[in-house]
mmCIF file of C-alpha atoms in Angstrom:
data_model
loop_
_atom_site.group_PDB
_atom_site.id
_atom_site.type_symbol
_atom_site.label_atom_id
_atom_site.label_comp_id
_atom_site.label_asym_id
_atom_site.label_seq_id
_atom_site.Cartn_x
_atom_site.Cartn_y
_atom_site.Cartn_z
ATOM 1 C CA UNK A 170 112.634 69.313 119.901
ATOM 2 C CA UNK A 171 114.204 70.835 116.696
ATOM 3 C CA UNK A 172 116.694 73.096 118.141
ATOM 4 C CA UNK A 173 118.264 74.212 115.022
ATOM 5 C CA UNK A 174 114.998 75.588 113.611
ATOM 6 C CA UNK A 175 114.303 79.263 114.443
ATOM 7 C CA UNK A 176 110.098 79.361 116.455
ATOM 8 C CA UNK A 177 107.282 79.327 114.444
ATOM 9 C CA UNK A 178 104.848 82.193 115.769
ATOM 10 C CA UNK A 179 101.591 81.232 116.097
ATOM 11 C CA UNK A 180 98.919 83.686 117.010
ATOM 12 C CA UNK A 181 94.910 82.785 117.532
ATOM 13 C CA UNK A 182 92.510 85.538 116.945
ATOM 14 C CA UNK A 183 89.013 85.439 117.668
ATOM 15 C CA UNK A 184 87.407 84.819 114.069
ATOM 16 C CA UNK A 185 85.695 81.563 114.014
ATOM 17 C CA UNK A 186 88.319 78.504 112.996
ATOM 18 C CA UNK A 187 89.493 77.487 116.450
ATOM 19 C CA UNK A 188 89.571 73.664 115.133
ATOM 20 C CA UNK A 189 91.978 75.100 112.815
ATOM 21 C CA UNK A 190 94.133 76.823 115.696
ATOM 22 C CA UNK A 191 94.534 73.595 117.630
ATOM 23 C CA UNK A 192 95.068 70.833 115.357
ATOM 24 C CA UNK A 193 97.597 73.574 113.466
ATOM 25 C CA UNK A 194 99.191 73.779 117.244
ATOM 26 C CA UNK A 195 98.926 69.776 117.921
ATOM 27 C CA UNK A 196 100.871 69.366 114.453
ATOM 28 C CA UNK A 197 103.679 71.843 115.005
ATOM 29 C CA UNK A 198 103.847 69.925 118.517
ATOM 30 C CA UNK A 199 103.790 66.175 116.888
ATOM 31 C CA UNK A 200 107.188 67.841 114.353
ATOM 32 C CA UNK A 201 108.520 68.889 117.457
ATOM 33 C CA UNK A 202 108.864 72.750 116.173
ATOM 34 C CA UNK A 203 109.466 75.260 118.492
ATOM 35 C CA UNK A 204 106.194 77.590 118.669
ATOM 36 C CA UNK A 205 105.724 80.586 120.155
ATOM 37 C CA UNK A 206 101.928 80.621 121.013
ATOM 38 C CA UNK A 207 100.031 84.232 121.491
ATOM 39 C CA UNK A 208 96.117 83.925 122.202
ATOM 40 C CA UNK A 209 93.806 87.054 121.904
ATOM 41 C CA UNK A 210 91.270 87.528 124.251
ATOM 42 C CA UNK A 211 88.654 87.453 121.772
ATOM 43 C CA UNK A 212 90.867 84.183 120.853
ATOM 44 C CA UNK A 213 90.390 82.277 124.212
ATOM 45 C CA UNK A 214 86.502 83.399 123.444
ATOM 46 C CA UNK A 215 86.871 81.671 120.856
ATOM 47 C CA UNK A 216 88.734 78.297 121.795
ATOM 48 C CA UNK A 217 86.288 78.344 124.846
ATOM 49 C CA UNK A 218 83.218 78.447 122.309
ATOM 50 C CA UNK A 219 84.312 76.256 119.174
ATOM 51 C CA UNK A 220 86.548 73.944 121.085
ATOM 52 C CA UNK A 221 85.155 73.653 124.594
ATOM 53 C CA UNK A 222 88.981 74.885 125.789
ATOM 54 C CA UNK A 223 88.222 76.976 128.337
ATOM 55 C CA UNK A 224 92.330 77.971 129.338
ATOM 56 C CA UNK A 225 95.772 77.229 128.843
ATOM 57 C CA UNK A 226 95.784 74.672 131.044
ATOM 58 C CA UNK A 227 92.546 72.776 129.140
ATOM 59 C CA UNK A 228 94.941 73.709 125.755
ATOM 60 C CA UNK A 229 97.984 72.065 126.942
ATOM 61 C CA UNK A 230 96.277 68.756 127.663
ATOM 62 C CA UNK A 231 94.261 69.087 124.622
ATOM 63 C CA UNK A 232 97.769 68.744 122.203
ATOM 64 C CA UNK A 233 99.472 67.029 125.466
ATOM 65 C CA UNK A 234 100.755 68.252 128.560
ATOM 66 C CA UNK A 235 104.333 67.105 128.235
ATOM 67 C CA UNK A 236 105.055 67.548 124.137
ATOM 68 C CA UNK A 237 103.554 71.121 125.160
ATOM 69 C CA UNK A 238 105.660 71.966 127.255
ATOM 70 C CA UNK A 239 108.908 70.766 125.551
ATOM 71 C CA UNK A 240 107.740 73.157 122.504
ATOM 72 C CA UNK A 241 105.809 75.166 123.195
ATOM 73 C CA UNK A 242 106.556 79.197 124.201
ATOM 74 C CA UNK A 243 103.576 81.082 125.948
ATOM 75 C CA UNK A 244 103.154 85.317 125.723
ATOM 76 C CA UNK A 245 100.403 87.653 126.684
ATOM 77 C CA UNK A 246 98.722 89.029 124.260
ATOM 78 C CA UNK A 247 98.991 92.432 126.247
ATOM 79 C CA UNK A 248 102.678 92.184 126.847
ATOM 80 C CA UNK A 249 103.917 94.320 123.628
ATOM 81 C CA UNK A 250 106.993 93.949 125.001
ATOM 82 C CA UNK A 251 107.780 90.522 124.700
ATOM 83 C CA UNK A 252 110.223 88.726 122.046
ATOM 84 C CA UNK A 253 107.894 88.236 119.261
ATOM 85 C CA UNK A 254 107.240 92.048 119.723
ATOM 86 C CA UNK A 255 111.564 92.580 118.324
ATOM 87 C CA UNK A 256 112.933 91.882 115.141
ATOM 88 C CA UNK A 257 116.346 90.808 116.507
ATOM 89 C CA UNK A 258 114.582 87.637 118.070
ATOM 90 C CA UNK A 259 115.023 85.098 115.118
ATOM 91 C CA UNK A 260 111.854 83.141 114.165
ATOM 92 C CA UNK A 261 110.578 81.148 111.123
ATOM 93 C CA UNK A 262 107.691 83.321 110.812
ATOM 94 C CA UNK A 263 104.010 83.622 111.335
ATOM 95 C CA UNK A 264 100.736 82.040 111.075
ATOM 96 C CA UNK A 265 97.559 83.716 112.542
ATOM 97 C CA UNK A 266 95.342 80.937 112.558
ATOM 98 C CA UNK A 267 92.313 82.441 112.660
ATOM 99 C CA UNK A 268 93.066 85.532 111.500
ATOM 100 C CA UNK A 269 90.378 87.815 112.662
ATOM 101 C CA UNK A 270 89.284 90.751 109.879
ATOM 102 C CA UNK A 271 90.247 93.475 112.425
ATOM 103 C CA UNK A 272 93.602 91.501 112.656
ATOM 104 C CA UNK A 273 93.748 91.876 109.294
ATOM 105 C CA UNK A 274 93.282 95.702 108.946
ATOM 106 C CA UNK A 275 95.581 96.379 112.445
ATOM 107 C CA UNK A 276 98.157 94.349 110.203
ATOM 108 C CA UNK A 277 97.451 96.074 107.092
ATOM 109 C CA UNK A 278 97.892 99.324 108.054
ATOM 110 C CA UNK A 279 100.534 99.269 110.569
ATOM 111 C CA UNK A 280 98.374 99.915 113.951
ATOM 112 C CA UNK A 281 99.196 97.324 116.175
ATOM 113 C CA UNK A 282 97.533 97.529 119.529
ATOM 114 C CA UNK A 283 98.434 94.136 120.796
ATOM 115 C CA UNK A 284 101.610 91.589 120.519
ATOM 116 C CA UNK A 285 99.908 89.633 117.961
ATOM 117 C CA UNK A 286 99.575 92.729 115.799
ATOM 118 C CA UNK A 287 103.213 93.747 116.504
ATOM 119 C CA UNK A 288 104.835 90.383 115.556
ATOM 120 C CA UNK A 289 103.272 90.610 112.722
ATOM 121 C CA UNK A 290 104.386 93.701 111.694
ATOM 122 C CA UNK A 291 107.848 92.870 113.102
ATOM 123 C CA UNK A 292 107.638 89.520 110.790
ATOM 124 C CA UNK A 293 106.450 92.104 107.449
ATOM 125 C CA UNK A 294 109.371 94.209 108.183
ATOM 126 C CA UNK A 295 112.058 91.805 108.618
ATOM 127 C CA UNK A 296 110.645 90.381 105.472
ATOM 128 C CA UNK A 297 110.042 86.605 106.934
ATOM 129 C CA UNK A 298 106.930 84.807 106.320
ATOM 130 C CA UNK A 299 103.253 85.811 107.404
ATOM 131 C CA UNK A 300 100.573 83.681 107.181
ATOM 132 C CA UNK A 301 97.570 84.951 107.753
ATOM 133 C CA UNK A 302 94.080 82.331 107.947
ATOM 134 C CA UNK A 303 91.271 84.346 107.610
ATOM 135 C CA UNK A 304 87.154 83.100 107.798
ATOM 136 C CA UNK A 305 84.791 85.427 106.820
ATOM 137 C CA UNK A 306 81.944 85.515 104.603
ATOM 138 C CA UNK A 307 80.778 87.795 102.991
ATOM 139 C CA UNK A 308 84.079 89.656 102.192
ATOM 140 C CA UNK A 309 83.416 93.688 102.254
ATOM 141 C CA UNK A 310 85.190 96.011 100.015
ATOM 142 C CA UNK A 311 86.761 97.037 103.113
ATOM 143 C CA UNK A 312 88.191 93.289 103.523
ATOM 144 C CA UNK A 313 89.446 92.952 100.240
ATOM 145 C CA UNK A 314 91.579 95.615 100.261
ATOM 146 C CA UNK A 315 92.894 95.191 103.816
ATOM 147 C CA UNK A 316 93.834 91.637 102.284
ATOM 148 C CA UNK A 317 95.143 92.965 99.167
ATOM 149 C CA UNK A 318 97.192 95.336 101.201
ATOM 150 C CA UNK A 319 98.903 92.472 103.226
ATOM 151 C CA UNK A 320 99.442 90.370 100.198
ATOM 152 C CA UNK A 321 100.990 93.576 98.592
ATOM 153 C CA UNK A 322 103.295 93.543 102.132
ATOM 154 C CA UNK A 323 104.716 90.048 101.558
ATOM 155 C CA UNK A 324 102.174 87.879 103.728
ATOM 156 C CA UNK A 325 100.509 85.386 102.413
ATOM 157 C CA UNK A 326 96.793 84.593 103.214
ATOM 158 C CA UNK A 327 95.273 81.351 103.296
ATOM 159 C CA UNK A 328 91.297 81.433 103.539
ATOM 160 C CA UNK A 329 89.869 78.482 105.255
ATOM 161 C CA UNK A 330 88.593 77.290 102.457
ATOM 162 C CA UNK A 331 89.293 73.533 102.541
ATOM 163 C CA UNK A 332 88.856 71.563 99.094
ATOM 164 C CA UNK A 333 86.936 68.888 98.469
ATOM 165 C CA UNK A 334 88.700 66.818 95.360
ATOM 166 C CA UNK A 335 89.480 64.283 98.531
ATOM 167 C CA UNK A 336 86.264 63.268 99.711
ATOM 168 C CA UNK A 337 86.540 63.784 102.826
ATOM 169 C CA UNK A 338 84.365 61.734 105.105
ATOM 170 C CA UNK A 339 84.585 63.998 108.907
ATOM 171 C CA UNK A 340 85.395 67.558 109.817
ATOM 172 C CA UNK A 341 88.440 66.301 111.025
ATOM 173 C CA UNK A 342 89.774 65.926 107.725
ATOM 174 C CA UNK A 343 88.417 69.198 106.506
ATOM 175 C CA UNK A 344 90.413 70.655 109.159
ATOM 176 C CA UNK A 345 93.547 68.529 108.201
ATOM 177 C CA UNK A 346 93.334 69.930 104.557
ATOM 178 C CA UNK A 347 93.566 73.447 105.604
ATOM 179 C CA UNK A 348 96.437 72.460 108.213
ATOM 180 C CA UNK A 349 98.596 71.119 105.893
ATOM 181 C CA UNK A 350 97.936 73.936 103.510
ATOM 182 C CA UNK A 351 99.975 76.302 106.325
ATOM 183 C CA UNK A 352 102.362 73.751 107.703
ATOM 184 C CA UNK A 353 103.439 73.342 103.415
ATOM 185 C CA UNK A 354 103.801 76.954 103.713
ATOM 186 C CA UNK A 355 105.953 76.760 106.488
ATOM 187 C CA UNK A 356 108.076 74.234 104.464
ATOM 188 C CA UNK A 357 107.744 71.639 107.343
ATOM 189 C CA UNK A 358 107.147 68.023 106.106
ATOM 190 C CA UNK A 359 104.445 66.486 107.129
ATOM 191 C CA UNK A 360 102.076 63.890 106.684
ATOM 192 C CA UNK A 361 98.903 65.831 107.739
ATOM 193 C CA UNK A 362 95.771 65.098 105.184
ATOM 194 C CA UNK A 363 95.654 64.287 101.239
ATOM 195 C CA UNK A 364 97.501 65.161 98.473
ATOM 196 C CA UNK A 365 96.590 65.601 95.113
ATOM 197 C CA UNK A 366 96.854 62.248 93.406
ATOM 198 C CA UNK A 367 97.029 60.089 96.819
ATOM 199 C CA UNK A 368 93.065 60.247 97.285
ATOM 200 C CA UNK A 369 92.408 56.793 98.284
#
């Protein structure tokens, strides 16, 4: 494991996207970055639904039991008390992958309820990164703003919205395209889906 990076705090909310959540989870595992995972209720809903991952034991053997382990950093979601709830625990930011629209508005204006809300107001404040991957369609007025608002905070949001310029052939690498969208963000290298000009 990369023990001289600061964790990566990864939160999964209960929009739809899990794909997203666990491939974005297997790939910080495969670059051997320390992650601090946080899973909603609505999230585990959600992984349980889209991914047929019913627990955090089904989860860990999904991205593999012992890389898991030697990464990965588990908190309750009710525990608003935990490190990713303090500012004077050092990470490398934030992704909230999927980022849920009432995620979005508990971020936006400042009314956390839950430790994924809370780190990611900690992470605003201490002025590290945010990443927030939001699917929704349509966008309300309502939406907009609340996005606008974060933006205007210093997170960045990242709809899951993957491009097609690379032809891809599976979901797979639909989902890849969007993961290596964050993990850029996160300035990790990687080799995680297509560039632009290596198509082929």
């Amino acid at each position: 494991m990369n023990s001289k990076r600061h964790p990566v705090v990864l939160a999964i909310t209960g929009a739809s996207g899990a794909p997203y959540a666990v491939r974005l989870l297997q790939a910080l595992v495969e670059l051997e970055v320390p992650t601090w995972l946080i899973v909603s209720s609505h999230g585990w809903r959600l992984l349980r639904t889209e991914s047929a991952i019913g627990d955090l034991e089904a989860l860990r053997q999904h991205v593999g039991a012992s890389a898991f382990d030697a990464c990965v950093t588990v908190f309750d979601d009710n525990d608003r008390g935990a490190a990713p709830a303090s500012g004077s625990a050092r990470t490398s930011g934030m992704v909230v992958c999927p980022c849920s629209m009432g995620t979005v508005s508990a971020i936006a204006h400042g009314t956390s309820r839950s430790l994924v809300e809370r780190a990611a107001d900690v992470v605003l404040k201490e002025r590290r990164k945010l990443l927030l991957v939001p699917r929704e369609t349509p966008l309300s007025l309502i939406h907009l703003e609340n996005l606008a608002s974060v933006t205007r905070a210093g997170a960045t949001v990242i709809p899951a919205a993957p491009g097609f310029y690379h032809q891809p052939s599976s979901i797979a690498e639909l989902v890849d395209f969007m993961v290596a969208r964050v993990l850029d963000h996160l300035d990790l290298e990687h080799a995680v889906g297509k560039r632009w000009g290596n198509t082929h």
